[in-house]
Every structure is written in structure tokens, then in C-alpha cells.
Coordinates of C-alpha atoms (C1' of nucleotides) in Angstrom, one line a residue:
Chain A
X8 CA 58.3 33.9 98.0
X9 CA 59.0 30.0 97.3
X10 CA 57.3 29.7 100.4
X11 CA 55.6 26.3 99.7
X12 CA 54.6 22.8 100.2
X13 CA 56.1 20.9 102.6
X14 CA 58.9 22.9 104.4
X15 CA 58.4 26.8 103.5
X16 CA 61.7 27.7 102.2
X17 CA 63.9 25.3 102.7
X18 CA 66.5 26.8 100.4
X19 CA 67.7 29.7 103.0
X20 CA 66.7 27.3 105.5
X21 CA 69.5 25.1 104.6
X22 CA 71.8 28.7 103.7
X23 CA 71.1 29.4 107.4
X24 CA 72.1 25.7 108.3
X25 CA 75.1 25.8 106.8
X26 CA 76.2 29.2 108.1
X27 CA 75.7 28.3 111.5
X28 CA 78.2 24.7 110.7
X29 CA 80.3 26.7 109.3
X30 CA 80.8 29.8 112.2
X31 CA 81.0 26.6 114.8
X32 CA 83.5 23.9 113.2
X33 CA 84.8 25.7 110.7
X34 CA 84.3 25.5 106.1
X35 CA 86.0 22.2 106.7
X36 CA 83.9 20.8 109.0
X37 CA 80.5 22.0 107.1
X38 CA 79.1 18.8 105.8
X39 CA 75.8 18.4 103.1
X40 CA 74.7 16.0 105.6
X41 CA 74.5 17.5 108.7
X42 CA 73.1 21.2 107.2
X43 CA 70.3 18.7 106.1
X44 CA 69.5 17.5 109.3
X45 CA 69.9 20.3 111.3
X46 CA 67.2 22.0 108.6
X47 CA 65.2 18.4 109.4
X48 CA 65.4 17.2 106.2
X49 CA 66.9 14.2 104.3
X50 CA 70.4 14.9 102.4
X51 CA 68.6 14.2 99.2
X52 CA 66.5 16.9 99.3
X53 CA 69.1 19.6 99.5
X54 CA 69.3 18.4 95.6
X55 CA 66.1 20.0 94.7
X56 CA 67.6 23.3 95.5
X57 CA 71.5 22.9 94.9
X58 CA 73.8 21.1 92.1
X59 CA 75.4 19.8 95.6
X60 CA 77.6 20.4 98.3
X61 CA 79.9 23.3 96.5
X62 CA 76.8 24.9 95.7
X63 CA 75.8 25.4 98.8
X64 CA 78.7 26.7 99.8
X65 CA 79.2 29.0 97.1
X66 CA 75.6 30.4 97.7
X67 CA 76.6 31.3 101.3
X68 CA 79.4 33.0 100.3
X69 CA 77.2 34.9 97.7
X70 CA 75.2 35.9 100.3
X71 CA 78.0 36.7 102.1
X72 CA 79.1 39.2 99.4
X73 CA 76.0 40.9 99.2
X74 CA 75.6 42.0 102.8
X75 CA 79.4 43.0 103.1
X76 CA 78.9 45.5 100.0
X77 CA 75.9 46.4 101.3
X78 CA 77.7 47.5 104.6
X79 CA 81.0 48.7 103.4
X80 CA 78.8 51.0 100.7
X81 CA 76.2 52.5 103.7
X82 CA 80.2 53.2 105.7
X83 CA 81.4 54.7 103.0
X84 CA 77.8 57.0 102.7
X85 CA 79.3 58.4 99.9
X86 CA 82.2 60.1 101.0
X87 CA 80.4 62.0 103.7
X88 CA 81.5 63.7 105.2
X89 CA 84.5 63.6 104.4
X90 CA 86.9 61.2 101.7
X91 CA 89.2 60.7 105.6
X92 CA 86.3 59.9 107.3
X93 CA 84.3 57.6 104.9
X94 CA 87.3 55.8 104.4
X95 CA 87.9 55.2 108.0
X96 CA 84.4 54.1 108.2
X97 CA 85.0 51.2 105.8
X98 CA 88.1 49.8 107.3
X99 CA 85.9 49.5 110.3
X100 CA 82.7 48.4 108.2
X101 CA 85.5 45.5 107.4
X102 CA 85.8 43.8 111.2
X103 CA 82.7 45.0 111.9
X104 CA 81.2 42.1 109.3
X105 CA 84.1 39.8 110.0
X106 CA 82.8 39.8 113.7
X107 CA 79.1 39.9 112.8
X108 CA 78.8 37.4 110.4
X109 CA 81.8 35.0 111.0
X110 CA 80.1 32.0 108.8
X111 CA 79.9 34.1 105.6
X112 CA 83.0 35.6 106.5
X113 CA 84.5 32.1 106.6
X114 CA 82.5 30.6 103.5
X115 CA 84.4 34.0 101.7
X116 CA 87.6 34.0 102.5
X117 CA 88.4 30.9 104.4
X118 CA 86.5 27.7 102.4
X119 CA 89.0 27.8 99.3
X120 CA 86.0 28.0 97.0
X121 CA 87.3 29.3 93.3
X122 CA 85.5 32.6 92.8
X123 CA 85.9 32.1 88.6
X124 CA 83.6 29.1 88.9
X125 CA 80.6 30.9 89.7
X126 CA 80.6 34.1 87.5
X127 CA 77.5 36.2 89.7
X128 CA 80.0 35.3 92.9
X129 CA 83.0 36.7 91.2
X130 CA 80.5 39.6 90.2
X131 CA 79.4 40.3 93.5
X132 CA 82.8 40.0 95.2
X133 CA 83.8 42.4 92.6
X134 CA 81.5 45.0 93.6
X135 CA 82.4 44.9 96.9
X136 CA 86.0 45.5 96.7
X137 CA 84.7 48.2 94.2
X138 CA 83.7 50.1 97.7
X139 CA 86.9 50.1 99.2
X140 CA 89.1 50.9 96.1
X141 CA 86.4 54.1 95.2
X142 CA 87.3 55.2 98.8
X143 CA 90.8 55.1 98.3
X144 CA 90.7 56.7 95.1
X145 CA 88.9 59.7 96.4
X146 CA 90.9 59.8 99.4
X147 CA 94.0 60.0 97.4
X148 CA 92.9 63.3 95.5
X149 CA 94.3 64.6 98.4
X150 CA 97.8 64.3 98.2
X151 CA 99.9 66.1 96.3
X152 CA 99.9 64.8 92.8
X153 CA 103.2 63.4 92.3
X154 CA 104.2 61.3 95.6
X155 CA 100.4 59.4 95.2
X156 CA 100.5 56.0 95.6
X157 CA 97.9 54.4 93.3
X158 CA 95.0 54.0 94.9
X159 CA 94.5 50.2 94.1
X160 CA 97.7 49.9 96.0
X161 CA 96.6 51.5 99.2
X162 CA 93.3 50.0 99.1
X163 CA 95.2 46.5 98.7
X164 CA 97.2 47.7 102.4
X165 CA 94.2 48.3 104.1
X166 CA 92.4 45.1 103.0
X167 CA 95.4 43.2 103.6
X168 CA 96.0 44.7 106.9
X169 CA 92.0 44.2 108.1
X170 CA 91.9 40.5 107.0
X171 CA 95.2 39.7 108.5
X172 CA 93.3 41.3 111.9
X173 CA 90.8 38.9 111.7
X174 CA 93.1 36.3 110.6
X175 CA 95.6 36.1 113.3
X176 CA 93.9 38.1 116.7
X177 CA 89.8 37.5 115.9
X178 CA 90.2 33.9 115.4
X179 CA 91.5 31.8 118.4
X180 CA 94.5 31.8 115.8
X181 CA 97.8 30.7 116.2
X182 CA 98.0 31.9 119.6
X183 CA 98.1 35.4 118.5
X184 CA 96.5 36.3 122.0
X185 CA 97.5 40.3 122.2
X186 CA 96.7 42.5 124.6
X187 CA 94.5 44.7 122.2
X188 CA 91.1 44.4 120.4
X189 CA 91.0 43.7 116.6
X190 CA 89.2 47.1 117.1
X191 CA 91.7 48.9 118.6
X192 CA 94.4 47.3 116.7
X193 CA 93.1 48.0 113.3
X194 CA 92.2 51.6 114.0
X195 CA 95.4 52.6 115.0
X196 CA 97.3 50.6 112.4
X197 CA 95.0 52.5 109.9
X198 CA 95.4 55.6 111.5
X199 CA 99.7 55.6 111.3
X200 CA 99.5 54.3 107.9
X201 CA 96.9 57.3 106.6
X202 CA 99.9 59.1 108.8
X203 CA 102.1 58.2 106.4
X204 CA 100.4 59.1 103.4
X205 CA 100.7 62.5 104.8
X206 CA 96.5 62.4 105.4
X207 CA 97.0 62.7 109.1
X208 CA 98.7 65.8 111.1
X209 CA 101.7 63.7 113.2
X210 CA 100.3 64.7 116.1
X211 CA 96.2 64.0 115.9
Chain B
X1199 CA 120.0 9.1 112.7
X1200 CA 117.2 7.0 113.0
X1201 CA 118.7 5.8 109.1
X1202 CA 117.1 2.0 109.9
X1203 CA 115.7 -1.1 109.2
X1204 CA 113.3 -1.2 106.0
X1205 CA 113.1 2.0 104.8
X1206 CA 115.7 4.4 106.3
X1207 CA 114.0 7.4 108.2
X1208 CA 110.4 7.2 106.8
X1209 CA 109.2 9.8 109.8
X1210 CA 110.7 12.3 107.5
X1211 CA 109.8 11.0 104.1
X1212 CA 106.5 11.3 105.9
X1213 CA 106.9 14.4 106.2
X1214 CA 107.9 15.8 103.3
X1215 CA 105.0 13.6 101.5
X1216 CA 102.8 16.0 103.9
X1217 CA 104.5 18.7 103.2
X1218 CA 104.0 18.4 99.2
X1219 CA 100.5 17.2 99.6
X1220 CA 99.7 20.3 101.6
X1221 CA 101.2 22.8 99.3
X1222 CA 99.3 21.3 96.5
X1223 CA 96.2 20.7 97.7
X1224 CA 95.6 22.7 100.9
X1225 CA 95.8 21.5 104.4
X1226 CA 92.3 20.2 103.8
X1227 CA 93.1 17.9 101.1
X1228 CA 95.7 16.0 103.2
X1229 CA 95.0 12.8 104.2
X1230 CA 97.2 10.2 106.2
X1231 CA 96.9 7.7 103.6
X1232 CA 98.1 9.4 100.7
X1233 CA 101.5 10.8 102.3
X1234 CA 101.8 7.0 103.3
X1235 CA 101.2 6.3 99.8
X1236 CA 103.1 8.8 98.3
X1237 CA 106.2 7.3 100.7
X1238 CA 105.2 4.2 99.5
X1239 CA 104.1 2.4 102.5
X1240 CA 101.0 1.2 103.8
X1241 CA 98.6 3.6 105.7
X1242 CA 99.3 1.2 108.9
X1243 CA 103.2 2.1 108.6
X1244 CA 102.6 6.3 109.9
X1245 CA 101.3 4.3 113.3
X1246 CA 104.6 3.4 114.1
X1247 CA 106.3 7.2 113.8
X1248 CA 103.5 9.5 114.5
X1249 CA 99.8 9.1 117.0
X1250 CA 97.9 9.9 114.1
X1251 CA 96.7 12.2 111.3
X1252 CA 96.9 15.3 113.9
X1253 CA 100.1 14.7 114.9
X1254 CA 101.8 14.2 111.5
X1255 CA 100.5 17.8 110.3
X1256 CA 101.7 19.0 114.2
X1257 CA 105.2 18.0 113.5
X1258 CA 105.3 19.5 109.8
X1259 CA 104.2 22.8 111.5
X1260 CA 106.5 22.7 114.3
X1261 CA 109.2 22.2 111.7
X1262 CA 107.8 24.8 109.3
X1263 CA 107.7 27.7 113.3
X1264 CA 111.8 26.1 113.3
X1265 CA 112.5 27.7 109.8
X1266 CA 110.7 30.5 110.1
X1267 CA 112.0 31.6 113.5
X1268 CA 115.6 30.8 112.6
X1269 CA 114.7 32.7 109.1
X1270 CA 113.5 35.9 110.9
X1271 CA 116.6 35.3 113.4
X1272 CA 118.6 35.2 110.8
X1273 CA 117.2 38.2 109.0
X1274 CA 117.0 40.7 111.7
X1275 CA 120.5 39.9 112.4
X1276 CA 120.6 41.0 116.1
X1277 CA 119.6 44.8 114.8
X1278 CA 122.2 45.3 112.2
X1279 CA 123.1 47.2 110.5
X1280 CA 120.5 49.7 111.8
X1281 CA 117.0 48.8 114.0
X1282 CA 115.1 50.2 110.8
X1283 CA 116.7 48.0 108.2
X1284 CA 117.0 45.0 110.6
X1285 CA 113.0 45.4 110.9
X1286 CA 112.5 46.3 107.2
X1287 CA 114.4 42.9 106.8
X1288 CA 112.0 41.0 109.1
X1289 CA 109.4 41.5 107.0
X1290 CA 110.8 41.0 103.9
X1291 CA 111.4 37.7 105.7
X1292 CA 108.0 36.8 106.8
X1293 CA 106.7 37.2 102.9
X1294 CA 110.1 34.8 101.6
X1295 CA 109.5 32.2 104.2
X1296 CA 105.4 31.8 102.6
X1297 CA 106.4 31.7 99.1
X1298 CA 109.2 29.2 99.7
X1299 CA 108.0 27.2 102.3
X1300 CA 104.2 27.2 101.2
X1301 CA 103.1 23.8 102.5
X1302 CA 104.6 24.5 106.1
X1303 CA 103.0 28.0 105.7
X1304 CA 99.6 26.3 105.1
X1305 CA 100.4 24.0 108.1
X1306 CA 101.2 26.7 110.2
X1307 CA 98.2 29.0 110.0
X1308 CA 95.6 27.3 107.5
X1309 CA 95.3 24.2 109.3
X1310 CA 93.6 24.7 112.0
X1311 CA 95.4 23.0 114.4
X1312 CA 95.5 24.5 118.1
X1313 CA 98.7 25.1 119.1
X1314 CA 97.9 24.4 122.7
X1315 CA 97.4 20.8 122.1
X1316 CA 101.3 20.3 121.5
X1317 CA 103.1 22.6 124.1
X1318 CA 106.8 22.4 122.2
X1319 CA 104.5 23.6 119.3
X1320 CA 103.4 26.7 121.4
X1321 CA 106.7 27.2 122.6
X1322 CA 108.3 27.1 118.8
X1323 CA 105.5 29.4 117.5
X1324 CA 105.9 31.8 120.5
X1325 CA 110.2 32.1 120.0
X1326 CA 109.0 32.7 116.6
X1327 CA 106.9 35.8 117.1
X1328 CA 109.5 36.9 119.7
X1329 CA 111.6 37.5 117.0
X1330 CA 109.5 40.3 115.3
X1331 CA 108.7 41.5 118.5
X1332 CA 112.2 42.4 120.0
X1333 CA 112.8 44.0 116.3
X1334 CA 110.2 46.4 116.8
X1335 CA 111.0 46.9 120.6
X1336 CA 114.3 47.9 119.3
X1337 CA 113.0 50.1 116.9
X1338 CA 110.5 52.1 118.8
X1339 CA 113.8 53.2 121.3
X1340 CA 114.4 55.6 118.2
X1341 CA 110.5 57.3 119.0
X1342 CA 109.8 59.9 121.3
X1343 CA 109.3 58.8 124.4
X1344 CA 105.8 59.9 124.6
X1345 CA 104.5 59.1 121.4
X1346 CA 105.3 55.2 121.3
X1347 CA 103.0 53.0 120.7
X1348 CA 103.4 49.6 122.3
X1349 CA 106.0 47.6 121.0
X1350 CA 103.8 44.5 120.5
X1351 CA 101.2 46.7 119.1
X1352 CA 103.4 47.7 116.0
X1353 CA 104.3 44.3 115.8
X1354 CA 101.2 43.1 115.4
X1355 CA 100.2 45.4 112.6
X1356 CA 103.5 44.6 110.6
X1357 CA 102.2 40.9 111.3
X1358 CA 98.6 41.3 109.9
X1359 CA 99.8 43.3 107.2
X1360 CA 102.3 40.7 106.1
X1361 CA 99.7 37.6 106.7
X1362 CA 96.9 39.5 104.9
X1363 CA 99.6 40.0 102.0
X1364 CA 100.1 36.4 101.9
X1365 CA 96.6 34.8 102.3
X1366 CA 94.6 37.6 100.0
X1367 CA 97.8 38.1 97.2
X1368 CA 99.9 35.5 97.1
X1369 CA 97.4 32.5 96.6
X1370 CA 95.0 32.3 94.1
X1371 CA 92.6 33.4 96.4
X1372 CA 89.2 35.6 96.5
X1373 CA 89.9 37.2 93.3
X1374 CA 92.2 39.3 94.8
X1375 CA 94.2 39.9 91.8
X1376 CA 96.5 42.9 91.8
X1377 CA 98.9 44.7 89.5
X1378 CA 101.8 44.4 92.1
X1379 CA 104.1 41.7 93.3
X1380 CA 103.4 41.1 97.0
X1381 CA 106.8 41.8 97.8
X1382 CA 106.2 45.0 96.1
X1383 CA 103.2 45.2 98.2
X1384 CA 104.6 44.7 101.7
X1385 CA 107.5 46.7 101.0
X1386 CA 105.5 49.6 100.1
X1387 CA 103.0 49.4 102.6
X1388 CA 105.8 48.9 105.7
X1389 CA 107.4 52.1 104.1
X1390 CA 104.3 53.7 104.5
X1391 CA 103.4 52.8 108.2
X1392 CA 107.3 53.4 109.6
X1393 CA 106.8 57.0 107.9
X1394 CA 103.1 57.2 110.1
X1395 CA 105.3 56.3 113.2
X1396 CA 107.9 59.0 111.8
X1397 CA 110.7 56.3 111.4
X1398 CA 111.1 57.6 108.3
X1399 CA 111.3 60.6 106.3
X1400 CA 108.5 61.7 104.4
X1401 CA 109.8 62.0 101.0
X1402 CA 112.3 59.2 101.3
Chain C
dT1367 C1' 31.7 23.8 95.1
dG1368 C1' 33.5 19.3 93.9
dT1369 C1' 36.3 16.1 91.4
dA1370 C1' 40.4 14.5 88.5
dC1371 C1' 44.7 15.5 87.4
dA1372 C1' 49.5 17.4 87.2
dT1373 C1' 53.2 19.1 89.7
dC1374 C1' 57.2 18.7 92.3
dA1375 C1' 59.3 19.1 97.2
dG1376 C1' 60.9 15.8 100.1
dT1377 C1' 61.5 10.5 101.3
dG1378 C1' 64.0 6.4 102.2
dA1379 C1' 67.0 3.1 100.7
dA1380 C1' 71.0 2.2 98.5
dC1381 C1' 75.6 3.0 96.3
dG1382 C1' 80.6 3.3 96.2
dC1383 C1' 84.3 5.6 98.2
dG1384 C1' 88.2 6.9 100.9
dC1385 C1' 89.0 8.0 105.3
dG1386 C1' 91.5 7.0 110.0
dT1387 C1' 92.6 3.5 112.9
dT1388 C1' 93.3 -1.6 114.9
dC1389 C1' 95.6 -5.8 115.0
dA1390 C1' 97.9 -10.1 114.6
dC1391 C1' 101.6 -11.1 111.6
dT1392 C1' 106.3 -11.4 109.2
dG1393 C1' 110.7 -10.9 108.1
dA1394 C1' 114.8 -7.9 107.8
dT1395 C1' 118.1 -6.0 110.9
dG1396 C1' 121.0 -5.9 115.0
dT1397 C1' 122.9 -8.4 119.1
dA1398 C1' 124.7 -12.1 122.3
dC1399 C1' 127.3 -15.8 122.8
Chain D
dT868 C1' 133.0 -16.6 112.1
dG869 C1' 128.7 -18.8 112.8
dT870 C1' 124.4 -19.7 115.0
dA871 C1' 120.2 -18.5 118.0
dC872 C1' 117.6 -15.1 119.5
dA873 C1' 115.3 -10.5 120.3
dT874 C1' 113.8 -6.4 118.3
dC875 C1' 110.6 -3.8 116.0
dA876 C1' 109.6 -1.3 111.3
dG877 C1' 106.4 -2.2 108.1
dT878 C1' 102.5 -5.5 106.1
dG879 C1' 97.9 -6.8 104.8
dA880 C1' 93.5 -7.4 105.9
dA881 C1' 89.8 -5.8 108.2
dC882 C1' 86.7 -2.5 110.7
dG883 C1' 83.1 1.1 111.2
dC884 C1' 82.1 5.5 109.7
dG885 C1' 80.2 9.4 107.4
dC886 C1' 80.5 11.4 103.3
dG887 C1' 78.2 13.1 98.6
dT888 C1' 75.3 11.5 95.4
dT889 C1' 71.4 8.6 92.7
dC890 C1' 67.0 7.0 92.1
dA891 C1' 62.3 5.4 92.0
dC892 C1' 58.8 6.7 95.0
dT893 C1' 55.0 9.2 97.6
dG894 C1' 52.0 12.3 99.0
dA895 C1' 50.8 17.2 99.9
dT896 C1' 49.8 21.3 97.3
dG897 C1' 48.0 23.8 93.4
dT898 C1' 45.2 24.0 89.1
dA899 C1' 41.6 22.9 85.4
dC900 C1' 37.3 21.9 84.5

DNA sequence: TGTACATCAGTGAACGCGCGTTCACTGATGTAC
DNA sequence: TGTACATCAGTGAACGCGCGTTCACTGATGTAC
């Protein structure tokens, strides 16, 4: 679309720059500079298409947000075909992006950007926690009325428990080496907790 | 001990510059020469106590694994007055350690650094983790022999739950604001995986 | 179809900055006699 | 107790570096007539 004069997009060129910085060394070790040259292009011009460095960053993570929506919305596949099932099907949709798309997963949740500084980011985030907390709300219809933990609280437990996978055993992380995939962990972490919402039989 | 010539144990003044420098701005926004400024020495000065910039943030971690183990040591109590509450208190102690000690925390697992590059930092980091680990071996004696999961794999999950806590609920971070207290949190969503591994009683 | 002009993406040189690190030094402290 | 010497923690100046950012510019592309 801004396909154009000299480069033909530069703009996601240097997106896709950056990303790639930032999956190998790291948010911290992305630098304005080197995105530039690895898109073959003087630092300058990255100005024509970003306020500067944070921008770029912040557009990333934008990015970022959009495809992890888009992905924990086509798991959920609206609650088909069933609340236990779609909601199994996001946890995974969770370490399934995490693994896929480490640099927007970095730029997210790792880079320290301030989410209130770009509204459309904080939108977009919003949305995509949105998934996960309509899966947990619908999943918790089905216990009885009374002993339900709100359902922002149990969607907060899975999300916490999924980064915190990808945190500590996805990473070469503080020598977290375990004998299990993040996989394997998560699923069956998921699985006793639903087990103890009284979703699960004891025994499946 | 090494109370001395000029300025009387500046390897731990360093130290606790790092250590307030970290908390406030991130491990990222550390540099040498502002804890050597903020201990009012010159930049040069840190050469004489530690190799470098690496090494500095290497020793605040190691200190900040020494805390923690001897917090979660202290905590679990050697499995009184039950394995269950002994683990329960584990991971209460996890959450305290992070909000009190928030610029070792940062060193620890938000600065990147590889543990394997200092070996009495792997060491540290793994007595550490044993601690959590022997609680929940303790613990799973109290399961059905054929039901257990691995120890180390119920340790793991109480572990990513706790750090996922921390790094999405505690900090300012993603957005991730939430009615509860992350003690709150944790508390609830450890209740809620011991009752999945039948530790506890459904409607307690 | 051809020429004159406007646009604006990317250049190249320069900037000020703070960083981590080095080095020869100095001067206060501790020690030997 | 007093003097001469050794130690070594911290100084101050300097370094090279890569960073983010600015600015006047240039030259390829697109547009008007």
C-alpha cells in the first residue's frame, strides 16, 4: 500500500528489523541503529516513519497485540465446542504465540514500554485480555452459583501461570532447566487447577 | 570487615547504590557510573571491588538467591506444622521476598544475566529452588501413590504461578490491572491447584 | 507524448551524551624497626 | 614513641564507542499541463 519510491515499505521493513533484534539479544539490546542497517538504511530515515526509537518499539508491540488476539480469539472459536474446551484452547493459544513469535512477545511483555502512553496499544492489549477473561466468564457459568470465583480472578491464574511458563522454563531463564516442556507443563498445571474449580472429574 | 582505608566497605555501599538504582529504574537503567556516583566515588573506584558492570549486578543477585533461599528456608520451617501449611507458606514467601526486596528481585530474574557465567551464583540459585522443591516432595507423600504428579512438576507450576503473579500484577506492568492484591491472588490460586491435586477439601 | 514542477523518502555529516574501561598517580592508612 | 617505608583504595583525566536525534540536502517518483 505505501509501497513507494525508494525502498518499498520500509516502515514494516524496519518492524521486521527490529523483531528479529529483539527475539536474538533481547528489548535491551534492540538498538534504532542497527534495525536501520539491517533494513539497509541510514538511522535518519527511520524518522520519516517513527517519532523515534520508543515508537518503534511500541509499534512492534502493537503488532504484537493484534496477532495474539487474533489467535487467542480463533482458540477460543467461540466457545465451541464447549466453554472447557475453548478455554483450554486459549491457555494453549498463550505459549503457542509466546513460542511462535518470541520478538513481539518480548517487545509486549518484556521491553518495559508504558502501555498508557500509546492509547490504540493500551486498546489493543485490552482486547486481547478481553478473550481470555470472556472465556473464563463463560466457563464459570458452570459452577454452582455460590462457591464461583470471579471470573477476572481465574482468568488472572491462568495468565499468570502461562507467562510465568514462558518466563522461567521457555527462556534459557534462570536455570529453570525442568525436565518437562512448557507444553506439557502448562497443560497439566491448567488441567489440576480447572480440577479444582470442580470443572474436571478427579480422575480424567 | 573489610571496614578500611578511605571510605569503609564501599563493595557494599556499591551495592546497595545498585540495588536502589535497580528497583527504581529497572535493571536496564543501571549503569556502573551512577551507583559509583550515587556512593560518591569516581566511576574508576568500582575497579578496585568488582571486574566490571556484569559482576556488580552478579553479586547483588547472588545476595538477593541468599535472602530468598534463607527466606523460603525459613518459611517452610522444615515442614511444620503440617507439609500443606509449610508449602502454603512457601509461597506466600516467594510473593514477600519480590515486594520487599524488589531491586534484588529485578536482578535475579529481569536482568538477564546467565547464571552459568558465575558458578557460586548457579549454586545459590539452585539451593534456592531446592527449597520449594523438597516442600512439595514432602507434600505429594500425602497423594495416592498412583496419582502423583512429579514433585518437581508441582513445583514448577507453584513457581510460574508465583513469578507470573509478580511480573504481570505486582509492577506497573502491561496494563494488567486487577481488583485483587497479589497476595490475594496467589493465595487463592494455590488454594485452587492443592484442591485439583485433592490436597485439600473442596469446600474448605 | 513530452516537459516543468512539486513532493517527499532516504542521505550523509554532524552533534552532544553517557557509557564502560584504562592508567599513571596520590595520599591516607597500616606496619617494621 | 617516632620515623621510614610499603600498601593499596580511590582519583582524575582520558579513551573509543555507539547511541538517539537534527538538519540541510538530493534525487527518484508522481503529477499537471
Amino acid at each position: 500500500m505505501k509501497q513507494g519510491y525508494h525502498h518499498g515499505n520500509l516502515r514494516q521493513a524496519l518492524v521486521e528489523a527490529a523483531l528479529k533484534l529483539i527475539s536474538e539479544h533481547g528489548p535491551t539490546g534492540f538498538t534504532l541503529s542497527e534495525a536501520a542497517k539491517a533494513a539497509d538504511v541510514t538511522p535518519a530515515a527511520v524518522y520519516r516513519h517513527f517519532a523515534g526509537r520508543d515508537d518503534l518499539i511500541a509499534e512492534v508491540a502493537r503488532q504484537g497485540y493484534d496477532i495474539f488476539a487474533a489467535l487467542m480469539e480463533f482458540a477460543y472459536n467461540g466457545g465451541k465446542p464447549s466453554a472447557l474446551a475453548a478455554f483450554e484452547a486459549t491457555g494453549r493459544a498463550y505459549l503457542a504465540f509466546a513460542r511462535k513469535y518470541p520478538g513481539h512477545y518480548m517487545a509486549m511483555f518484556e521491553s518495559g514500554l508504558i502501555l498508557n502512553t500509546h492509547p490504540d496499544l493500551a486498546l489493543v492489549a485490552q482486547k486481547a485480555r478481553n478473550v481470555l477473561e470472556r472465556a473464563a466468564e463463560s466457563l464459570s457459568q458452570h459452577l454452582p452459583e455460590g462457591k464461583r470465583p470471579p471470573a477476572s480472578m481465574f482468568s488472572a491464574h491462568i495468565w499468570a501461570m502461562s507467562h510465568g511458563v514462558v518466563e522461567l522454563f521457555m527462556r534459557g531463564a534462570p536455570g529453570a532447566k525442568s525436565p518437562f516442556s512448557p507444553e506439557d507443563l502448562l497443560e497439566a498445571g491448567i488441567g489440576i487447577y480447572l480440577r479444582g474449580l470442580g470443572l474436571l472429574r478427579p480422575d480424567s
